[in-house]
């Protein structure tokens, strides 16, 4: 477990607004006959930093993949930034352009340079002129502290650097919500901190974030709410202090006793 950088835990920007960013009501999903998500109810306000924890196979990835329509849900309602998620392809495009996603495996294009990885979607999806896309990409590469890597290829970078490129690439689409699915679990320990530091900075700037992670130091420092999932359900949720110090559900207690 790694402690993220020591930033002010209650930076003034980390305000939660009344505005709803994501609303999920009675959402259910099946893979074939396997009932993977059960009656998920979740409302996320703009500016919230939510950490989702839970055992492997509990449905964490499936839940966040449903939020940007990488997976289809079968029952219930998901609304993201005022757009109701349906199978309408136009809707899906709207939501995907609002929601950035960072995966465990960085999913960079190996045959494109770092800069090209960052400008591909803005140029082809958003129709941003190349010089403008380049400028934005350099801005975000500076933000994640690797502007000097712009002309290299992903294979020439360390895992931590590649993951920071993946974050910069997402930011180039100017998302209003960022989803992270175990962004540090494929990294060597010495690289975890540099990625977490980037995420802490984003949080401090007010980004609405949902992070699936086992980095409980990050959860304590950055999250305003920790959600615990088990067997496809949200079993417990609370602010970090109460979640870690006084978990109510036996399944949460067992999980925390195993990882802390
Ligand atoms: P987590 O991210 O919490 O580890 P996942 O959301 O990846 O859990 O998976 C939840 C459950 O759904 C697991 O039992 C997993 O095996 C199953 N599952 C995940 N993806 C698929 C799929 N594409 N088809 C069938 N079952 C899947
Ligand atoms: Mg997962």
Coordinates of C-alpha atoms and ligand atoms in Angstrom, one line a residue:
X1 CA 0.0 0.0 0.0
X2 CA 1.3 3.4 -0.9
X3 CA 0.6 6.8 0.6
X4 CA -0.2 9.3 -2.1
X5 CA 1.6 12.7 -1.9
X6 CA 1.0 14.9 1.1
X7 CA -1.4 17.5 -0.2
X8 CA -3.9 19.4 1.8
X9 CA -6.7 16.8 2.3
X10 CA -9.4 19.4 2.2
X11 CA -8.2 21.6 -0.6
X12 CA -10.8 24.3 -1.2
X13 CA -11.5 23.1 -4.8
X14 CA -12.5 19.7 -3.5
X15 CA -16.1 20.9 -3.1
X16 CA -19.0 18.7 -3.8
X17 CA -21.9 20.5 -5.6
X18 CA -25.6 19.7 -5.5
X19 CA -25.5 19.0 -9.2
X20 CA -26.0 15.4 -10.0
X21 CA -23.3 14.0 -12.4
X22 CA -24.3 10.3 -12.4
X23 CA -27.6 8.8 -11.4
X24 CA -28.0 5.0 -11.3
X25 CA -31.3 3.5 -10.2
X26 CA -32.2 -0.1 -9.6
X27 CA -29.6 -1.1 -12.2
X28 CA -29.2 -4.8 -13.0
X29 CA -26.9 -6.6 -15.4
X30 CA -26.5 -10.2 -16.4
X31 CA -23.8 -11.9 -18.3
X32 CA -25.9 -14.6 -20.0
X33 CA -27.7 -16.1 -17.0
X34 CA -25.1 -14.8 -14.4
X35 CA -26.6 -11.9 -12.5
X36 CA -23.5 -9.8 -12.1
X37 CA -25.0 -6.5 -10.8
X38 CA -28.0 -6.4 -8.5
X39 CA -30.2 -3.4 -7.8
X40 CA -27.4 -0.9 -8.0
X41 CA -28.5 2.6 -6.7
X42 CA -25.8 5.2 -6.8
X43 CA -25.9 9.0 -7.1
X44 CA -22.7 10.9 -7.7
X45 CA -22.6 14.7 -7.4
X46 CA -20.3 16.9 -9.3
X47 CA -16.9 17.1 -7.6
X48 CA -17.3 13.8 -5.7
X49 CA -14.3 11.5 -5.4
X50 CA -15.6 8.0 -5.0
X51 CA -13.4 5.0 -4.3
X52 CA -14.9 1.5 -5.0
X53 CA -13.4 -1.4 -3.2
X54 CA -14.4 -5.0 -3.0
X55 CA -13.1 -8.5 -3.6
X56 CA -12.1 -9.7 -7.1
X57 CA -15.2 -10.7 -9.1
X58 CA -17.6 -8.5 -7.1
X59 CA -18.6 -6.5 -10.2
X60 CA -16.5 -3.3 -9.7
X61 CA -15.2 -3.2 -13.3
X62 CA -18.6 -4.1 -14.7
X63 CA -20.3 -1.3 -12.8
X64 CA -17.9 1.4 -14.0
X65 CA -17.9 0.0 -17.6
X66 CA -21.7 0.3 -17.6
X67 CA -21.4 4.0 -16.7
X68 CA -19.7 4.8 -20.0
X69 CA -21.6 2.1 -22.0
X70 CA -18.7 -0.2 -22.5
X71 CA -21.1 -2.8 -21.1
X72 CA -24.9 -2.8 -21.6
X73 CA -27.2 -3.0 -18.6
X74 CA -30.5 -4.8 -18.9
X75 CA -32.7 -3.3 -16.2
X76 CA -32.8 0.0 -14.4
X77 CA -31.7 3.4 -15.3
X78 CA -28.3 5.1 -15.8
X79 CA -28.1 8.9 -16.4
X80 CA -24.8 10.5 -17.0
X81 CA -24.5 14.3 -17.1
X82 CA -28.2 14.6 -18.0
X83 CA -28.1 12.0 -20.8
X84 CA -30.0 8.7 -20.2
X85 CA -28.0 5.8 -21.3
X86 CA -29.8 3.7 -23.9
X87 CA -28.7 1.6 -26.8
X88 CA -29.0 4.7 -29.0
X89 CA -25.5 5.1 -30.5
X90 CA -25.7 8.9 -30.4
X91 CA -26.3 8.8 -26.7
X92 CA -23.3 6.5 -26.2
X93 CA -21.1 9.0 -28.1
X94 CA -22.3 11.9 -26.0
X95 CA -21.6 10.0 -22.8
X96 CA -18.2 8.7 -23.9
X97 CA -17.1 12.2 -24.8
X98 CA -18.0 13.4 -21.3
X99 CA -16.5 10.5 -19.4
X100 CA -12.8 9.6 -19.5
X101 CA -11.6 6.1 -18.6
X102 CA -8.3 4.8 -17.5
X103 CA -7.7 1.1 -17.3
X104 CA -5.3 -1.2 -15.5
X105 CA -3.5 -2.0 -18.7
X106 CA -2.8 1.3 -20.2
X107 CA -4.2 0.5 -23.7
X108 CA -2.0 2.9 -25.5
X109 CA -1.6 2.4 -29.3
X110 CA 2.0 0.9 -29.5
X111 CA 2.6 2.1 -33.1
X112 CA 1.8 5.8 -32.3
X113 CA 4.0 8.2 -30.5
X114 CA 2.9 9.5 -27.1
X115 CA 1.8 12.8 -28.7
X116 CA -0.2 10.9 -31.4
X117 CA -1.8 8.8 -28.8
X118 CA -3.0 12.0 -27.1
X119 CA -4.2 13.7 -30.3
X120 CA -5.9 10.8 -32.2
X121 CA -9.3 11.1 -30.6
X122 CA -9.5 14.9 -30.4
X123 CA -8.6 15.1 -34.1
X124 CA -10.7 12.2 -35.4
X125 CA -13.7 12.2 -33.0
X126 CA -13.8 15.9 -31.9
X127 CA -12.5 17.3 -35.3
X128 CA -10.1 19.5 -33.5
X129 CA -7.5 21.0 -35.8
X130 CA -4.1 19.3 -35.5
X131 CA -2.1 22.3 -34.2
X132 CA -4.7 22.8 -31.5
X133 CA -4.8 19.2 -30.6
X134 CA -1.0 19.1 -30.3
X135 CA -1.1 22.2 -28.0
X136 CA -3.7 20.6 -25.8
X137 CA -1.8 17.3 -25.7
X138 CA 1.5 19.1 -24.7
X139 CA -0.4 20.9 -22.0
X140 CA -1.7 17.7 -20.4
X141 CA 1.6 15.9 -20.9
X142 CA 3.2 18.7 -18.9
X143 CA 0.5 18.3 -16.3
X144 CA 1.4 14.7 -15.9
X145 CA 5.1 15.7 -15.9
X146 CA 6.3 13.9 -19.0
X147 CA 6.3 16.4 -21.9
X148 CA 9.8 15.3 -22.8
X149 CA 8.4 11.9 -23.8
X150 CA 6.1 13.3 -26.5
X151 CA 7.9 11.9 -29.5
X152 CA 8.7 8.5 -28.0
X153 CA 6.6 5.3 -28.4
X154 CA 4.8 3.6 -25.5
X155 CA 7.2 0.7 -25.4
X156 CA 10.0 3.1 -24.6
X157 CA 8.3 4.3 -21.4
X158 CA 8.0 2.8 -18.0
X159 CA 4.7 1.5 -16.8
X160 CA 4.1 4.5 -14.6
X161 CA 4.9 6.9 -17.4
X162 CA 2.6 5.0 -19.8
X163 CA -0.2 5.2 -17.2
X164 CA 0.3 9.0 -16.9
X165 CA 0.1 9.2 -20.7
X166 CA -3.2 7.3 -20.5
X167 CA -4.5 9.8 -18.1
X168 CA -3.2 12.7 -20.2
X169 CA -4.8 11.2 -23.3
X170 CA -8.2 11.0 -21.5
X171 CA -7.9 14.6 -20.3
X172 CA -7.3 15.7 -23.9
X173 CA -11.0 14.9 -24.6
X174 CA -11.9 17.4 -21.8
X175 CA -14.1 14.9 -19.8
X176 CA -16.3 16.1 -17.0
X177 CA -16.0 12.8 -15.2
X178 CA -13.1 10.4 -14.9
X179 CA -13.4 6.6 -14.3
X180 CA -10.3 4.7 -13.1
X181 CA -10.3 0.9 -13.1
X182 CA -7.4 -0.3 -10.9
X183 CA -5.0 2.2 -12.5
X184 CA -2.0 1.2 -10.4
X185 CA -2.4 -2.5 -10.0
X186 CA -0.2 -3.5 -13.0
X187 CA 2.6 -1.2 -11.8
X188 CA 5.7 -1.8 -9.8
X189 CA 5.6 -0.3 -6.4
X190 CA 8.0 2.6 -7.1
X191 CA 5.7 3.7 -9.9
X192 CA 2.4 3.7 -8.0
X193 CA 3.0 7.0 -6.3
X194 CA 3.7 9.0 -9.4
X195 CA 0.3 7.8 -10.9
X196 CA -1.5 8.4 -7.6
X197 CA 0.0 11.9 -7.4
X198 CA -1.5 12.7 -10.8
X199 CA -4.9 11.5 -9.6
X200 CA -4.6 13.5 -6.4
X201 CA -4.0 16.6 -8.4
X202 CA -7.0 16.0 -10.6
X203 CA -9.1 15.5 -7.5
X204 CA -7.9 18.8 -6.1
X205 CA -8.8 20.5 -9.2
X206 CA -12.4 19.4 -8.7
X207 CA -12.7 16.5 -11.2
X208 CA -15.6 14.2 -10.5
X209 CA -13.9 10.8 -10.2
X210 CA -14.8 7.2 -9.6
X211 CA -11.8 5.1 -8.8
X212 CA -11.7 1.3 -8.4
X213 CA -8.6 0.8 -6.4
X214 CA -7.0 -1.1 -3.5
X215 CA -4.9 1.9 -2.6
X216 CA -6.5 2.6 0.7
X217 CA -4.0 5.4 1.5
X218 CA -5.4 7.2 -1.6
X219 CA -9.0 6.4 -0.5
X220 CA -8.3 8.0 2.9
X221 CA -6.6 11.0 1.4
X222 CA -8.8 11.8 -1.6
X223 CA -12.2 10.1 -1.5
X224 CA -15.2 11.8 0.0
X225 CA -17.0 8.4 -0.1
X226 CA -15.9 4.8 -0.2
X227 CA -18.2 2.2 -1.6
X228 CA -17.8 -1.5 -0.9
X229 CA -19.1 -4.1 -3.3
X230 CA -19.6 -7.8 -2.9
X231 CA -21.3 -10.3 -5.2
X232 CA -22.8 -7.6 -7.5
X233 CA -24.2 -5.4 -4.8
X234 CA -23.2 -2.2 -3.0
X235 CA -23.0 -3.6 0.5
X236 CA -21.8 -0.5 2.4
X237 CA -20.8 3.1 1.7
X238 CA -19.5 5.8 4.0
X239 CA -17.0 8.6 4.3
X240 CA -13.5 7.2 4.5
X241 CA -13.0 7.8 8.2
X242 CA -16.1 5.9 9.2
X243 CA -15.6 3.3 6.5
X244 CA -12.2 2.3 7.7
X245 CA -12.6 2.8 11.4
X246 CA -16.1 1.5 11.9
X247 CA -17.2 -0.8 9.0
X248 CA -20.7 -2.1 9.7
X249 CA -21.1 -5.0 7.4
X250 CA -19.3 -8.3 8.2
X251 CA -18.2 -8.7 4.6
X252 CA -16.6 -5.2 4.7
X253 CA -15.0 -6.1 8.0
X254 CA -13.6 -9.3 6.6
X255 CA -12.3 -7.5 3.5
X256 CA -10.6 -4.7 5.4
X257 CA -9.0 -7.2 7.8
X258 CA -7.4 -8.9 4.9
X259 CA -6.0 -5.9 3.1
X260 CA -5.2 -3.4 5.9
Ligands
LIG1 P1 -14.2 -7.0 -10.4 O1 -13.9 -5.9 -11.3 O2 -14.9 -6.6 -9.1 O3 -13.1 -8.0 -10.2 P2 -15.8 -7.8 -12.7 O4 -16.8 -6.8 -12.9 O5 -14.7 -7.9 -13.6 O6 -15.4 -7.9 -11.2 O7 -16.5 -9.2 -12.8 C1 -17.7 -9.6 -12.1 C2 -18.1 -11.0 -12.4 O8 -18.5 -11.1 -13.7 C3 -17.0 -12.0 -12.3 O9 -17.5 -13.2 -11.8 C4 -16.5 -12.2 -13.7 O10 -16.0 -13.5 -13.9 C5 -17.8 -12.0 -14.5 N1 -17.5 -11.4 -15.8 C6 -16.8 -10.3 -16.1 N2 -16.9 -10.0 -17.4 C7 -17.6 -11.0 -18.0 C8 -18.0 -11.3 -19.3 N3 -17.6 -10.5 -20.3 N4 -18.7 -12.4 -19.5 C9 -19.1 -13.2 -18.5 N5 -18.8 -13.0 -17.2 C10 -18.0 -11.9 -17.0
LIG2 MG1 -12.0 -5.4 -12.1

